[in-house]
């Protein structure tokens, strides 16, 4: 096992690589400034957004993905905004990003080039937020939060999860992908494919292994990870390695009755099928990546989406194709709890990481 280096040593090493990353056309330069706001669960969201370091870092501090982001009412704390169970992890995640940025390491990356953004302005909001590992040569995880229409959970599910992965020794990237009306023409799948290609292409600068990475997705983010791991729209179309494992929290297998609604709203006048019309279970093949997936028995979402078409259908497909998998049910862990803090699911990420490591190490 590799010896850990100190956080200061790591930041000195990664700071030297920032110039190389910027040469790749990556905006949001790192700063040598210091003294950012120390974020706690009681920090006002308005104060967080007014802080010069967080503003300069480019880190997205909204739970919405629209051009006019939501503006919380005066007095809204981080705990109010992301939920009490994920507030401390989210605060720690934000503080680490600010520290890393102030030490000279870029933490926000555009997935698409300026030319690609000029051709399609919706690509401008597709970004990766980076929590480096303190162990160079570590594996990396791409985290995708869930979303409901234009509302996303990057600040809660995403950042809290990335912080815990960082503490476990992994490099973590939270992907801000296009949602709802910006998700036409399979845009979220393209966002994920280009994000993975971006990371693996710059693996040396990020100090990560380009293979055996994991995709961690919640709810609709889990659906995206599942579709990306199949043949029809997945990783093979982007020239990137197959994921080493999928780590999925309450993934949507089948959007069921919402499929025609999404198609009419997102891709009107288009006859071809789209990613949201695919079921994860239909994407499973004999060479599908290993899957860890968990659910709460008191989840309120799946009864609204025809429960037999969800977890049971996915489990059956994985079993039929002999895909290595582990399914976990928690009595008290409803939809949207992310890391599981404060619920029966707390600790699921350690179990999932152990599953991932076992699969890739044989």
PDB file of C-alpha atoms in Angstrom, residues 2-280:
ATOM      1  CA  UNK A   2       1.300   3.475  -0.875  1.00  0.00           C
ATOM      2  CA  UNK A   3       2.370   5.757   1.951  1.00  0.00           C
ATOM      3  CA  UNK A   4       0.209   8.845   2.362  1.00  0.00           C
ATOM      4  CA  UNK A   5       1.865  12.199   1.855  1.00  0.00           C
ATOM      5  CA  UNK A   6       0.889  15.249   3.827  1.00  0.00           C
ATOM      6  CA  UNK A   7      -1.809  17.551   2.543  1.00  0.00           C
ATOM      7  CA  UNK A   8       0.736  20.385   2.253  1.00  0.00           C
ATOM      8  CA  UNK A   9       3.106  18.176   0.212  1.00  0.00           C
ATOM      9  CA  UNK A  10       0.291  17.107  -2.078  1.00  0.00           C
ATOM     10  CA  UNK A  11      -0.843  20.662  -2.721  1.00  0.00           C
ATOM     11  CA  UNK A  12       2.729  21.638  -3.577  1.00  0.00           C
ATOM     12  CA  UNK A  13       2.889  18.817  -6.126  1.00  0.00           C
ATOM     13  CA  UNK A  14      -0.496  19.483  -7.687  1.00  0.00           C
ATOM     14  CA  UNK A  15       0.061  23.209  -7.742  1.00  0.00           C
ATOM     15  CA  UNK A  16       2.955  22.631 -10.154  1.00  0.00           C
ATOM     16  CA  UNK A  17       0.630  20.805 -12.523  1.00  0.00           C
ATOM     17  CA  UNK A  18      -1.956  23.595 -12.674  1.00  0.00           C
ATOM     18  CA  UNK A  19      -0.154  25.333 -15.524  1.00  0.00           C
ATOM     19  CA  UNK A  20      -0.272  22.175 -17.616  1.00  0.00           C
ATOM     20  CA  UNK A  21      -4.000  21.887 -17.030  1.00  0.00           C
ATOM     21  CA  UNK A  22      -4.590  25.490 -18.008  1.00  0.00           C
ATOM     22  CA  UNK A  23      -2.705  24.902 -21.263  1.00  0.00           C
ATOM     23  CA  UNK A  24      -5.426  22.366 -22.086  1.00  0.00           C
ATOM     24  CA  UNK A  25      -7.893  25.243 -22.339  1.00  0.00           C
ATOM     25  CA  UNK A  26      -9.335  25.003 -18.860  1.00  0.00           C
ATOM     26  CA  UNK A  27     -10.808  28.188 -17.344  1.00  0.00           C
ATOM     27  CA  UNK A  28     -11.153  29.289 -13.721  1.00  0.00           C
ATOM     28  CA  UNK A  29      -7.561  29.828 -12.690  1.00  0.00           C
ATOM     29  CA  UNK A  30      -6.363  29.030  -9.190  1.00  0.00           C
ATOM     30  CA  UNK A  31      -5.497  31.874  -6.864  1.00  0.00           C
ATOM     31  CA  UNK A  32      -2.760  32.521  -4.343  1.00  0.00           C
ATOM     32  CA  UNK A  33      -5.156  34.498  -2.154  1.00  0.00           C
ATOM     33  CA  UNK A  34      -6.084  33.299   1.314  1.00  0.00           C
ATOM     34  CA  UNK A  35      -8.618  33.802   4.044  1.00  0.00           C
ATOM     35  CA  UNK A  36     -11.877  32.435   2.682  1.00  0.00           C
ATOM     36  CA  UNK A  37     -15.016  32.201   4.746  1.00  0.00           C
ATOM     37  CA  UNK A  38     -15.017  29.122   6.981  1.00  0.00           C
ATOM     38  CA  UNK A  39     -18.195  27.300   6.047  1.00  0.00           C
ATOM     39  CA  UNK A  40     -20.295  25.584   8.705  1.00  0.00           C
ATOM     40  CA  UNK A  41     -23.832  24.170   8.590  1.00  0.00           C
ATOM     41  CA  UNK A  42     -24.975  27.518  10.036  1.00  0.00           C
ATOM     42  CA  UNK A  43     -23.283  29.626   7.342  1.00  0.00           C
ATOM     43  CA  UNK A  44     -25.743  31.728   5.357  1.00  0.00           C
ATOM     44  CA  UNK A  45     -25.916  30.752   1.709  1.00  0.00           C
ATOM     45  CA  UNK A  46     -25.798  34.444   0.798  1.00  0.00           C
ATOM     46  CA  UNK A  47     -22.498  34.834   2.694  1.00  0.00           C
ATOM     47  CA  UNK A  48     -21.057  31.765   0.980  1.00  0.00           C
ATOM     48  CA  UNK A  49     -21.830  33.173  -2.451  1.00  0.00           C
ATOM     49  CA  UNK A  50     -20.497  36.620  -1.539  1.00  0.00           C
ATOM     50  CA  UNK A  51     -17.114  35.228  -0.473  1.00  0.00           C
ATOM     51  CA  UNK A  52     -14.416  36.233  -3.009  1.00  0.00           C
ATOM     52  CA  UNK A  53     -12.610  32.886  -2.911  1.00  0.00           C
ATOM     53  CA  UNK A  54     -15.705  30.811  -3.613  1.00  0.00           C
ATOM     54  CA  UNK A  55     -16.787  33.227  -6.328  1.00  0.00           C
ATOM     55  CA  UNK A  56     -13.378  33.118  -8.005  1.00  0.00           C
ATOM     56  CA  UNK A  57     -13.042  29.333  -7.748  1.00  0.00           C
ATOM     57  CA  UNK A  58     -16.012  28.775 -10.040  1.00  0.00           C
ATOM     58  CA  UNK A  59     -17.601  26.219  -7.725  1.00  0.00           C
ATOM     59  CA  UNK A  60     -21.361  26.022  -8.330  1.00  0.00           C
ATOM     60  CA  UNK A  61     -23.224  26.829  -5.122  1.00  0.00           C
ATOM     61  CA  UNK A  62     -26.797  26.409  -6.343  1.00  0.00           C
ATOM     62  CA  UNK A  63     -29.208  23.497  -6.237  1.00  0.00           C
ATOM     63  CA  UNK A  64     -30.700  24.526  -9.573  1.00  0.00           C
ATOM     64  CA  UNK A  65     -29.410  24.248 -13.098  1.00  0.00           C
ATOM     65  CA  UNK A  66     -31.333  27.006 -14.842  1.00  0.00           C
ATOM     66  CA  UNK A  67     -29.919  30.219 -16.294  1.00  0.00           C
ATOM     67  CA  UNK A  68     -31.501  32.192 -13.443  1.00  0.00           C
ATOM     68  CA  UNK A  69     -30.506  30.119 -10.396  1.00  0.00           C
ATOM     69  CA  UNK A  70     -32.640  29.922  -7.309  1.00  0.00           C
ATOM     70  CA  UNK A  71     -32.138  32.618  -4.693  1.00  0.00           C
ATOM     71  CA  UNK A  72     -32.784  31.348  -1.160  1.00  0.00           C
ATOM     72  CA  UNK A  73     -34.662  33.591   1.204  1.00  0.00           C
ATOM     73  CA  UNK A  74     -32.670  35.823   3.531  1.00  0.00           C
ATOM     74  CA  UNK A  75     -31.462  33.883   6.540  1.00  0.00           C
ATOM     75  CA  UNK A  76     -31.231  30.533   4.709  1.00  0.00           C
ATOM     76  CA  UNK A  77     -28.359  28.501   6.148  1.00  0.00           C
ATOM     77  CA  UNK A  78     -26.384  25.775   4.420  1.00  0.00           C
ATOM     78  CA  UNK A  79     -28.220  23.271   6.616  1.00  0.00           C
ATOM     79  CA  UNK A  80     -31.561  24.660   5.434  1.00  0.00           C
ATOM     80  CA  UNK A  81     -30.416  24.524   1.842  1.00  0.00           C
ATOM     81  CA  UNK A  82     -28.882  21.049   1.574  1.00  0.00           C
ATOM     82  CA  UNK A  83     -30.553  19.269   4.475  1.00  0.00           C
ATOM     83  CA  UNK A  84     -29.309  18.785   8.013  1.00  0.00           C
ATOM     84  CA  UNK A  85     -28.016  15.267   7.419  1.00  0.00           C
ATOM     85  CA  UNK A  86     -25.602  16.354   4.667  1.00  0.00           C
ATOM     86  CA  UNK A  87     -24.780  19.865   5.886  1.00  0.00           C
ATOM     87  CA  UNK A  88     -21.559  19.062   7.758  1.00  0.00           C
ATOM     88  CA  UNK A  89     -20.105  16.974   4.932  1.00  0.00           C
ATOM     89  CA  UNK A  90     -21.115  19.654   2.433  1.00  0.00           C
ATOM     90  CA  UNK A  91     -19.448  22.336   4.568  1.00  0.00           C
ATOM     91  CA  UNK A  92     -16.258  20.295   4.889  1.00  0.00           C
ATOM     92  CA  UNK A  93     -16.291  19.660   1.135  1.00  0.00           C
ATOM     93  CA  UNK A  94     -16.598  23.367   0.363  1.00  0.00           C
ATOM     94  CA  UNK A  95     -13.859  24.325   2.824  1.00  0.00           C
ATOM     95  CA  UNK A  96     -11.511  21.795   1.262  1.00  0.00           C
ATOM     96  CA  UNK A  97     -12.210  23.120  -2.222  1.00  0.00           C
ATOM     97  CA  UNK A  98     -11.507  26.671  -1.070  1.00  0.00           C
ATOM     98  CA  UNK A  99      -8.291  25.623   0.697  1.00  0.00           C
ATOM     99  CA  UNK A 100      -7.140  23.727  -2.373  1.00  0.00           C
ATOM    100  CA  UNK A 101      -7.941  26.632  -4.672  1.00  0.00           C
ATOM    101  CA  UNK A 102      -6.135  29.122  -2.436  1.00  0.00           C
ATOM    102  CA  UNK A 103      -3.100  26.832  -2.382  1.00  0.00           C
ATOM    103  CA  UNK A 104      -2.860  27.185  -6.163  1.00  0.00           C
ATOM    104  CA  UNK A 105      -4.740  24.169  -7.528  1.00  0.00           C
ATOM    105  CA  UNK A 106      -7.631  24.572  -9.926  1.00  0.00           C
ATOM    106  CA  UNK A 107     -10.850  22.968  -8.696  1.00  0.00           C
ATOM    107  CA  UNK A 108     -13.380  23.808 -11.444  1.00  0.00           C
ATOM    108  CA  UNK A 109     -13.027  22.538 -15.018  1.00  0.00           C
ATOM    109  CA  UNK A 110     -15.093  23.069 -18.121  1.00  0.00           C
ATOM    110  CA  UNK A 111     -15.802  19.744 -19.809  1.00  0.00           C
ATOM    111  CA  UNK A 112     -16.133  21.252 -23.275  1.00  0.00           C
ATOM    112  CA  UNK A 113     -13.701  23.425 -25.241  1.00  0.00           C
ATOM    113  CA  UNK A 114     -14.479  27.066 -26.068  1.00  0.00           C
ATOM    114  CA  UNK A 115     -15.193  26.017 -29.649  1.00  0.00           C
ATOM    115  CA  UNK A 116     -17.653  23.348 -28.526  1.00  0.00           C
ATOM    116  CA  UNK A 117     -19.384  25.822 -26.225  1.00  0.00           C
ATOM    117  CA  UNK A 118     -19.628  28.365 -29.031  1.00  0.00           C
ATOM    118  CA  UNK A 119     -21.405  25.733 -31.133  1.00  0.00           C
ATOM    119  CA  UNK A 120     -23.878  24.932 -28.310  1.00  0.00           C
ATOM    120  CA  UNK A 121     -24.192  27.412 -25.454  1.00  0.00           C
ATOM    121  CA  UNK A 122     -25.842  24.846 -23.152  1.00  0.00           C
ATOM    122  CA  UNK A 123     -22.459  23.130 -22.835  1.00  0.00           C
ATOM    123  CA  UNK A 124     -21.081  26.108 -20.924  1.00  0.00           C
ATOM    124  CA  UNK A 125     -22.638  24.921 -17.658  1.00  0.00           C
ATOM    125  CA  UNK A 126     -21.150  21.425 -17.869  1.00  0.00           C
ATOM    126  CA  UNK A 127     -18.402  21.375 -15.270  1.00  0.00           C
ATOM    127  CA  UNK A 128     -16.339  19.110 -13.046  1.00  0.00           C
ATOM    128  CA  UNK A 129     -15.541  20.013  -9.429  1.00  0.00           C
ATOM    129  CA  UNK A 130     -12.377  18.318  -8.206  1.00  0.00           C
ATOM    130  CA  UNK A 131     -11.415  16.947  -4.785  1.00  0.00           C
ATOM    131  CA  UNK A 132      -7.828  15.680  -5.226  1.00  0.00           C
ATOM    132  CA  UNK A 133      -6.623  12.568  -3.498  1.00  0.00           C
ATOM    133  CA  UNK A 134      -3.720  13.028  -1.125  1.00  0.00           C
ATOM    134  CA  UNK A 135      -2.281   9.781  -2.489  1.00  0.00           C
ATOM    135  CA  UNK A 136      -0.949  10.309  -6.027  1.00  0.00           C
ATOM    136  CA  UNK A 137      -1.883   7.467  -8.364  1.00  0.00           C
ATOM    137  CA  UNK A 138      -5.217   6.834  -6.688  1.00  0.00           C
ATOM    138  CA  UNK A 139      -8.381   5.739  -8.423  1.00  0.00           C
ATOM    139  CA  UNK A 140     -11.053   8.286  -9.209  1.00  0.00           C
ATOM    140  CA  UNK A 141     -14.825   8.474  -8.929  1.00  0.00           C
ATOM    141  CA  UNK A 142     -17.250  10.576 -10.966  1.00  0.00           C
ATOM    142  CA  UNK A 143     -20.247  11.556  -8.827  1.00  0.00           C
ATOM    143  CA  UNK A 144     -23.630  12.386 -10.361  1.00  0.00           C
ATOM    144  CA  UNK A 145     -26.386  13.683  -8.131  1.00  0.00           C
ATOM    145  CA  UNK A 146     -30.062  13.241  -8.831  1.00  0.00           C
ATOM    146  CA  UNK A 147     -32.346  15.886 -10.235  1.00  0.00           C
ATOM    147  CA  UNK A 148     -36.020  16.733 -10.568  1.00  0.00           C
ATOM    148  CA  UNK A 149     -36.620  18.889 -13.641  1.00  0.00           C
ATOM    149  CA  UNK A 150     -34.290  21.902 -13.114  1.00  0.00           C
ATOM    150  CA  UNK A 151     -33.519  21.186  -9.469  1.00  0.00           C
ATOM    151  CA  UNK A 152     -30.335  19.225  -8.817  1.00  0.00           C
ATOM    152  CA  UNK A 153     -28.643  17.909  -5.681  1.00  0.00           C
ATOM    153  CA  UNK A 154     -25.026  18.770  -6.430  1.00  0.00           C
ATOM    154  CA  UNK A 155     -24.585  20.807  -3.246  1.00  0.00           C
ATOM    155  CA  UNK A 156     -26.041  18.051  -1.077  1.00  0.00           C
ATOM    156  CA  UNK A 157     -25.642  14.552  -2.519  1.00  0.00           C
ATOM    157  CA  UNK A 158     -22.753  15.530  -4.784  1.00  0.00           C
ATOM    158  CA  UNK A 159     -20.411  17.564  -2.598  1.00  0.00           C
ATOM    159  CA  UNK A 160     -21.016  15.587   0.585  1.00  0.00           C
ATOM    160  CA  UNK A 161     -20.282  12.352  -1.271  1.00  0.00           C
ATOM    161  CA  UNK A 162     -17.132  13.742  -2.876  1.00  0.00           C
ATOM    162  CA  UNK A 163     -15.831  14.805   0.531  1.00  0.00           C
ATOM    163  CA  UNK A 164     -16.305  11.325   1.961  1.00  0.00           C
ATOM    164  CA  UNK A 165     -14.623   9.756  -1.063  1.00  0.00           C
ATOM    165  CA  UNK A 166     -11.698  12.137  -0.595  1.00  0.00           C
ATOM    166  CA  UNK A 167     -11.441  11.064   3.033  1.00  0.00           C
ATOM    167  CA  UNK A 168     -11.344   7.446   1.859  1.00  0.00           C
ATOM    168  CA  UNK A 169      -8.293   8.180  -0.311  1.00  0.00           C
ATOM    169  CA  UNK A 170      -9.931   8.575  -3.731  1.00  0.00           C
ATOM    170  CA  UNK A 171      -9.936  11.497  -6.131  1.00  0.00           C
ATOM    171  CA  UNK A 172     -13.516  12.664  -6.609  1.00  0.00           C
ATOM    172  CA  UNK A 173     -15.131  14.662  -9.394  1.00  0.00           C
ATOM    173  CA  UNK A 174     -18.697  15.945  -9.153  1.00  0.00           C
ATOM    174  CA  UNK A 175     -20.196  16.337 -12.616  1.00  0.00           C
ATOM    175  CA  UNK A 176     -22.637  19.144 -13.255  1.00  0.00           C
ATOM    176  CA  UNK A 177     -24.470  17.739 -16.256  1.00  0.00           C
ATOM    177  CA  UNK A 178     -27.288  19.192 -18.324  1.00  0.00           C
ATOM    178  CA  UNK A 179     -30.808  18.492 -17.110  1.00  0.00           C
ATOM    179  CA  UNK A 180     -34.423  18.859 -18.232  1.00  0.00           C
ATOM    180  CA  UNK A 181     -34.836  21.237 -21.198  1.00  0.00           C
ATOM    181  CA  UNK A 182     -31.067  21.345 -21.759  1.00  0.00           C
ATOM    182  CA  UNK A 183     -30.919  17.541 -21.876  1.00  0.00           C
ATOM    183  CA  UNK A 184     -32.060  17.170 -25.480  1.00  0.00           C
ATOM    184  CA  UNK A 185     -30.205  14.938 -27.941  1.00  0.00           C
ATOM    185  CA  UNK A 186     -28.864  12.710 -25.136  1.00  0.00           C
ATOM    186  CA  UNK A 187     -26.858  15.644 -23.759  1.00  0.00           C
ATOM    187  CA  UNK A 188     -26.325  14.195 -20.237  1.00  0.00           C
ATOM    188  CA  UNK A 189     -24.774  11.024 -21.679  1.00  0.00           C
ATOM    189  CA  UNK A 190     -22.477  13.146 -23.831  1.00  0.00           C
ATOM    190  CA  UNK A 191     -21.577  15.215 -20.772  1.00  0.00           C
ATOM    191  CA  UNK A 192     -20.574  12.110 -18.844  1.00  0.00           C
ATOM    192  CA  UNK A 193     -18.682  10.614 -21.780  1.00  0.00           C
ATOM    193  CA  UNK A 194     -16.729  13.790 -22.380  1.00  0.00           C
ATOM    194  CA  UNK A 195     -16.087  14.225 -18.663  1.00  0.00           C
ATOM    195  CA  UNK A 196     -14.595  10.740 -18.321  1.00  0.00           C
ATOM    196  CA  UNK A 197     -12.514  11.304 -21.452  1.00  0.00           C
ATOM    197  CA  UNK A 198     -11.325  14.645 -20.068  1.00  0.00           C
ATOM    198  CA  UNK A 199     -10.233  13.069 -16.786  1.00  0.00           C
ATOM    199  CA  UNK A 200      -8.522  10.058 -18.343  1.00  0.00           C
ATOM    200  CA  UNK A 201      -6.771  12.234 -20.933  1.00  0.00           C
ATOM    201  CA  UNK A 202      -5.374  14.363 -18.102  1.00  0.00           C
ATOM    202  CA  UNK A 203      -4.795  11.471 -15.710  1.00  0.00           C
ATOM    203  CA  UNK A 204      -1.152  12.429 -15.144  1.00  0.00           C
ATOM    204  CA  UNK A 205      -2.035  15.980 -14.182  1.00  0.00           C
ATOM    205  CA  UNK A 206      -4.843  14.801 -11.889  1.00  0.00           C
ATOM    206  CA  UNK A 207      -2.541  12.118 -10.420  1.00  0.00           C
ATOM    207  CA  UNK A 208      -5.124   9.368 -10.980  1.00  0.00           C
ATOM    208  CA  UNK A 209      -5.284   5.973 -12.616  1.00  0.00           C
ATOM    209  CA  UNK A 210      -7.109   6.188 -15.962  1.00  0.00           C
ATOM    210  CA  UNK A 211      -8.628   2.712 -15.603  1.00  0.00           C
ATOM    211  CA  UNK A 212     -10.842   1.028 -13.015  1.00  0.00           C
ATOM    212  CA  UNK A 213     -12.669   4.236 -12.165  1.00  0.00           C
ATOM    213  CA  UNK A 214     -16.094   4.169 -10.544  1.00  0.00           C
ATOM    214  CA  UNK A 215     -19.292   5.974 -11.412  1.00  0.00           C
ATOM    215  CA  UNK A 216     -21.367   6.915  -8.378  1.00  0.00           C
ATOM    216  CA  UNK A 217     -24.882   8.059  -9.106  1.00  0.00           C
ATOM    217  CA  UNK A 218     -28.010   8.821  -7.147  1.00  0.00           C
ATOM    218  CA  UNK A 219     -31.567   8.491  -8.471  1.00  0.00           C
ATOM    219  CA  UNK A 220     -31.576   9.890 -12.034  1.00  0.00           C
ATOM    220  CA  UNK A 221     -27.791  10.224 -11.786  1.00  0.00           C
ATOM    221  CA  UNK A 222     -27.737   6.478 -11.160  1.00  0.00           C
ATOM    222  CA  UNK A 223     -29.853   5.964 -14.269  1.00  0.00           C
ATOM    223  CA  UNK A 224     -27.339   8.023 -16.269  1.00  0.00           C
ATOM    224  CA  UNK A 225     -24.445   5.918 -14.956  1.00  0.00           C
ATOM    225  CA  UNK A 226     -26.339   2.747 -15.832  1.00  0.00           C
ATOM    226  CA  UNK A 227     -27.131   3.806 -19.403  1.00  0.00           C
ATOM    227  CA  UNK A 228     -23.534   5.011 -19.920  1.00  0.00           C
ATOM    228  CA  UNK A 229     -22.292   1.540 -18.997  1.00  0.00           C
ATOM    229  CA  UNK A 230     -24.310  -0.166 -21.744  1.00  0.00           C
ATOM    230  CA  UNK A 231     -23.639  -0.645 -25.449  1.00  0.00           C
ATOM    231  CA  UNK A 232     -26.263   1.549 -27.112  1.00  0.00           C
ATOM    232  CA  UNK A 233     -25.156   4.981 -25.880  1.00  0.00           C
ATOM    233  CA  UNK A 234     -22.340   4.194 -23.505  1.00  0.00           C
ATOM    234  CA  UNK A 235     -18.621   4.465 -22.867  1.00  0.00           C
ATOM    235  CA  UNK A 236     -17.582   2.616 -26.037  1.00  0.00           C
ATOM    236  CA  UNK A 237     -18.809   5.571 -28.081  1.00  0.00           C
ATOM    237  CA  UNK A 238     -16.377   7.889 -26.283  1.00  0.00           C
ATOM    238  CA  UNK A 239     -13.219   5.820 -26.490  1.00  0.00           C
ATOM    239  CA  UNK A 240     -12.848   5.513 -22.721  1.00  0.00           C
ATOM    240  CA  UNK A 241     -12.296   2.440 -20.524  1.00  0.00           C
ATOM    241  CA  UNK A 242     -15.212   0.538 -19.071  1.00  0.00           C
ATOM    242  CA  UNK A 243     -16.007   1.635 -15.509  1.00  0.00           C
ATOM    243  CA  UNK A 244     -14.493  -0.559 -12.847  1.00  0.00           C
ATOM    244  CA  UNK A 245     -17.789  -0.482 -10.949  1.00  0.00           C
ATOM    245  CA  UNK A 246     -21.094   1.321 -10.635  1.00  0.00           C
ATOM    246  CA  UNK A 247     -21.938   2.489  -7.120  1.00  0.00           C
ATOM    247  CA  UNK A 248     -25.608   3.429  -7.192  1.00  0.00           C
ATOM    248  CA  UNK A 249     -27.851   4.918  -4.551  1.00  0.00           C
ATOM    249  CA  UNK A 250     -31.582   4.414  -5.173  1.00  0.00           C
ATOM    250  CA  UNK A 251     -31.087   4.462  -8.975  1.00  0.00           C
ATOM    251  CA  UNK A 252     -34.055   4.974 -11.284  1.00  0.00           C
ATOM    252  CA  UNK A 253     -34.141   1.925 -13.537  1.00  0.00           C
ATOM    253  CA  UNK A 254     -37.201   2.868 -15.567  1.00  0.00           C
ATOM    254  CA  UNK A 255     -38.816   6.307 -15.902  1.00  0.00           C
ATOM    255  CA  UNK A 256     -42.020   4.472 -16.818  1.00  0.00           C
ATOM    256  CA  UNK A 257     -44.960   6.849 -17.403  1.00  0.00           C
ATOM    257  CA  UNK A 258     -42.680   9.900 -17.481  1.00  0.00           C
ATOM    258  CA  UNK A 259     -40.955   8.784 -20.679  1.00  0.00           C
ATOM    259  CA  UNK A 260     -43.495  10.293 -23.113  1.00  0.00           C
ATOM    260  CA  UNK A 261     -43.682  13.436 -20.986  1.00  0.00           C
ATOM    261  CA  UNK A 262     -39.898  13.879 -21.103  1.00  0.00           C
ATOM    262  CA  UNK A 263     -39.819  13.222 -24.834  1.00  0.00           C
ATOM    263  CA  UNK A 264     -42.536  15.785 -25.511  1.00  0.00           C
ATOM    264  CA  UNK A 265     -40.875  18.407 -23.290  1.00  0.00           C
ATOM    265  CA  UNK A 266     -37.212  17.784 -24.079  1.00  0.00           C
ATOM    266  CA  UNK A 267     -37.086  16.333 -27.586  1.00  0.00           C
ATOM    267  CA  UNK A 268     -40.269  17.373 -29.394  1.00  0.00           C
ATOM    268  CA  UNK A 269     -40.491  16.451 -33.072  1.00  0.00           C
ATOM    269  CA  UNK A 270     -37.725  13.830 -32.621  1.00  0.00           C
ATOM    270  CA  UNK A 271     -38.646  10.276 -33.540  1.00  0.00           C
ATOM    271  CA  UNK A 272     -35.500   8.502 -32.363  1.00  0.00           C
ATOM    272  CA  UNK A 273     -35.315   7.129 -28.830  1.00  0.00           C
ATOM    273  CA  UNK A 274     -33.486   8.992 -26.113  1.00  0.00           C
ATOM    274  CA  UNK A 275     -31.479   8.041 -23.022  1.00  0.00           C
ATOM    275  CA  UNK A 276     -34.391   8.573 -20.618  1.00  0.00           C
ATOM    276  CA  UNK A 277     -36.398   6.013 -22.586  1.00  0.00           C
ATOM    277  CA  UNK A 278     -33.791   3.316 -21.950  1.00  0.00           C
ATOM    278  CA  UNK A 279     -34.014   1.151 -18.842  1.00  0.00           C
ATOM    279  CA  UNK A 280     -30.780   0.280 -17.061  1.00  0.00           C
TER     280      UNK A 280
END
